[in-house]
Coordinates of C-alpha atoms in Angstrom, one line a residue:
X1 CA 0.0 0.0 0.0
X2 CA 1.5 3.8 -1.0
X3 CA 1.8 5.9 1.6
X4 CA -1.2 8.1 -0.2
X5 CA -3.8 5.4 0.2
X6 CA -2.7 4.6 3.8
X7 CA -3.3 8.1 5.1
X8 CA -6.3 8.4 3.1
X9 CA -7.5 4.6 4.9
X10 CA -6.2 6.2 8.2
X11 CA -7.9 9.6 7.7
X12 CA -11.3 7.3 7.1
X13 CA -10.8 5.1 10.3
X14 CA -9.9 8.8 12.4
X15 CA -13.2 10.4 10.7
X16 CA -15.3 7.6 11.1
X17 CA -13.7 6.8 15.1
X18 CA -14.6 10.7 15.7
X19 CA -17.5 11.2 14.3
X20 CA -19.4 7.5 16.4
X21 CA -17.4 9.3 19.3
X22 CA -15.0 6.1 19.5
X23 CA -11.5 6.3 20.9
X24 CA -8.3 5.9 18.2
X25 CA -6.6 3.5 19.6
X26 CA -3.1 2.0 18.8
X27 CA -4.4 -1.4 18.4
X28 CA -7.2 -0.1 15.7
X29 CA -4.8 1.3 13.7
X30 CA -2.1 -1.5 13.9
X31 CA -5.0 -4.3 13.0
X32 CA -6.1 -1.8 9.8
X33 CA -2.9 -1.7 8.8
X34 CA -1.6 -4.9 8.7
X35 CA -5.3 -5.9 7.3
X36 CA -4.5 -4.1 4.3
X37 CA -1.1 -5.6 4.0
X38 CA -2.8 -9.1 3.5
X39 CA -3.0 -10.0 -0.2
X40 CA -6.5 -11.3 -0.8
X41 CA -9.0 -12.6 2.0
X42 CA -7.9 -14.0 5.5
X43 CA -9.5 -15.6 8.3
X44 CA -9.2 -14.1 12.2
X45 CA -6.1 -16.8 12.9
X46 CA -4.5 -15.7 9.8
X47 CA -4.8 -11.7 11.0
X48 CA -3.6 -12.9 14.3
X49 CA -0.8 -15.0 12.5
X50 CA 0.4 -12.2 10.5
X51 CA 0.3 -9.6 13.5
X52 CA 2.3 -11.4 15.7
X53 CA 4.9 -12.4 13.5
X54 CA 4.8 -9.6 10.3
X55 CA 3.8 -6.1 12.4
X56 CA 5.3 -7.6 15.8
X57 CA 1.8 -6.5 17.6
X58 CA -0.2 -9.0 19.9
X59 CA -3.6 -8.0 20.3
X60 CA -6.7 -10.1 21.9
X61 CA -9.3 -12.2 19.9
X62 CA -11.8 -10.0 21.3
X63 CA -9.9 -7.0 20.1
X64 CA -10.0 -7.8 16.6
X65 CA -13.4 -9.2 16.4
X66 CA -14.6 -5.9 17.7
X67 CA -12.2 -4.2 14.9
X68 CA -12.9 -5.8 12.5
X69 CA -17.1 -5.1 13.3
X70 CA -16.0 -1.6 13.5
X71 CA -14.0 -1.7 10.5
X72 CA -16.6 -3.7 8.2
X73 CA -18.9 -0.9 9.9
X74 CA -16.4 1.9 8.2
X75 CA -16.6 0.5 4.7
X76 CA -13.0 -0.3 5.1
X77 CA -13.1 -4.2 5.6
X78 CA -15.8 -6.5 3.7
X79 CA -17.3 -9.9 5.4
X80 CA -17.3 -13.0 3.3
X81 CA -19.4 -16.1 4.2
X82 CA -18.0 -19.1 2.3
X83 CA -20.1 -21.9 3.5
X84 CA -19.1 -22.2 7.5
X85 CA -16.2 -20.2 7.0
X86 CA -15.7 -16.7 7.6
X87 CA -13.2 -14.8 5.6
X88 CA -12.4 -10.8 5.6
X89 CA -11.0 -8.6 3.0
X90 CA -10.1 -5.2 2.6
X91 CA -12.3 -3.0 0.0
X92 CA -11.6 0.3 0.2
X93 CA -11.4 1.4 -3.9
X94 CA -11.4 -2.4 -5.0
X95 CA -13.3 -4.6 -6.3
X96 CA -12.8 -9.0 -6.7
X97 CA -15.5 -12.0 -7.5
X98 CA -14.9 -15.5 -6.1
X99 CA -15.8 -18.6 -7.9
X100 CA -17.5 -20.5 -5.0
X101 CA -17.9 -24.2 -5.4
X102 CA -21.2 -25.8 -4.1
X103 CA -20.1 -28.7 -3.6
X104 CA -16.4 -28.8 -2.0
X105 CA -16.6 -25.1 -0.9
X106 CA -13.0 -23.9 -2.9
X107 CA -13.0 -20.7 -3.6
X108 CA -11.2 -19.3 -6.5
X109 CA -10.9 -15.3 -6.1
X110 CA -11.0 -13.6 -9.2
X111 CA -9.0 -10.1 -9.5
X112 CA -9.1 -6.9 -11.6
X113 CA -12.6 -7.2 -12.7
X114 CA -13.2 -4.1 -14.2
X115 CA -17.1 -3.7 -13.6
X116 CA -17.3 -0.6 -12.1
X117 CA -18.2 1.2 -15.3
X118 CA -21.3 -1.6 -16.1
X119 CA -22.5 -1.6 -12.8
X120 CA -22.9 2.4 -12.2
X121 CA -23.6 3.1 -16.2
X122 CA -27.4 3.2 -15.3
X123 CA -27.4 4.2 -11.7
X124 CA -27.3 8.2 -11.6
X125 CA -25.8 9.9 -8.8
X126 CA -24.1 6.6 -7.3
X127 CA -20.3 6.3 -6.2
X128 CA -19.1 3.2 -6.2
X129 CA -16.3 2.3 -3.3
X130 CA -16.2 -1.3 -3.7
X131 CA -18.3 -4.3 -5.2
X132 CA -18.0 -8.1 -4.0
X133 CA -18.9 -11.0 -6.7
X134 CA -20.1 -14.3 -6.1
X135 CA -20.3 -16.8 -8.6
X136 CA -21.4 -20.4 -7.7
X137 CA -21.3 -23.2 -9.5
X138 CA -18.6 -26.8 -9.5
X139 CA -15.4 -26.8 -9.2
X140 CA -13.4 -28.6 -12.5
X141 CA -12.8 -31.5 -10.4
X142 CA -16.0 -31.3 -8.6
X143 CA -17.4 -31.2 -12.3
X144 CA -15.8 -34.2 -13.6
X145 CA -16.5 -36.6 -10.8
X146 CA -20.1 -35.5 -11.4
X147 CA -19.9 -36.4 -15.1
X148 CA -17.9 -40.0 -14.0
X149 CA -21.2 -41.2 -11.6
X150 CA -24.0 -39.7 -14.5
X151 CA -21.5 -42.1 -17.1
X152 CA -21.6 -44.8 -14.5
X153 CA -25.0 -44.7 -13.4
X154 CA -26.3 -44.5 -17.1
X155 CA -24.3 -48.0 -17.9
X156 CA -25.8 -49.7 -15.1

């Protein structure tokens, strides 16, 4: 992340903090920023993972649940429900799509979709800060298997 978009992140968090009448805390500010130097989606053991080991900052469970609320809250973290697992992602200015199988739950994240243009063409007076995608279907292998018990069934 350039040091332009992290102040502008920061400056979002500070605005949003002050105007809900919420403290700015150390701890906010170190989980935002290593958030956004996760490539992709992570999981709350993966933040804690990367914290301890990549920003040197130890933090609670508690502590980032609540951030991460207050963050998704701020428009500046996105919640993903993949089946039974919950996975985060920044969003501020960004867009992705994930391929979500239904039947083995992989999910394949798809970057630079450039949408933004076709999605706001016929909205007036809409700014768009972020769009998630979700397309669900099977997997290849998930695919073929299926395709190998319709084969066998059929000779039977």
């Amino acid at each position: 992340m350039n040091n332009t978009n992290e102040d502008m992140i920061k400056q979002i968090l500070t605005d949003y903090l002050k105007v809900n009448k919420m403290r700015c805390t150390p701890e906010r500010y170190a989980i935002l920023k290593a958030i956004y130097s996760i490539n992709g989606s992570f999981d709350i053991e993966t933040l804690l993972t990367h914290m301890e080991k990549n920003e040197k900052f130890r933090v609670s469970r508690a502590t980032i649940y609540n951030t991460i609320a207050l963050l998704i809250n701020a428009n500046l973290v996105t919640h993903h429900q993949f089946g039974q697992e919950s996975r985060y992602e920044k969003c501020f200015n960004s867009g992705k799509g994930h391929m979500v199988c239904t039947n083995c739950n992989k999910v394949v994240e798809i970057n630079n979709l450039d949408l933004t243009d076709k999605l706001t063409a016929n909205i007036k007076k809409f700014h768009l800060t972020h769009y998630s995608l979700y397309i669900y279907g099977l997997c290849n292998k998930c695919h073929q298997a299926a395709k190998r018990r319709r084969a066998k069934v059929k000779k039977s």
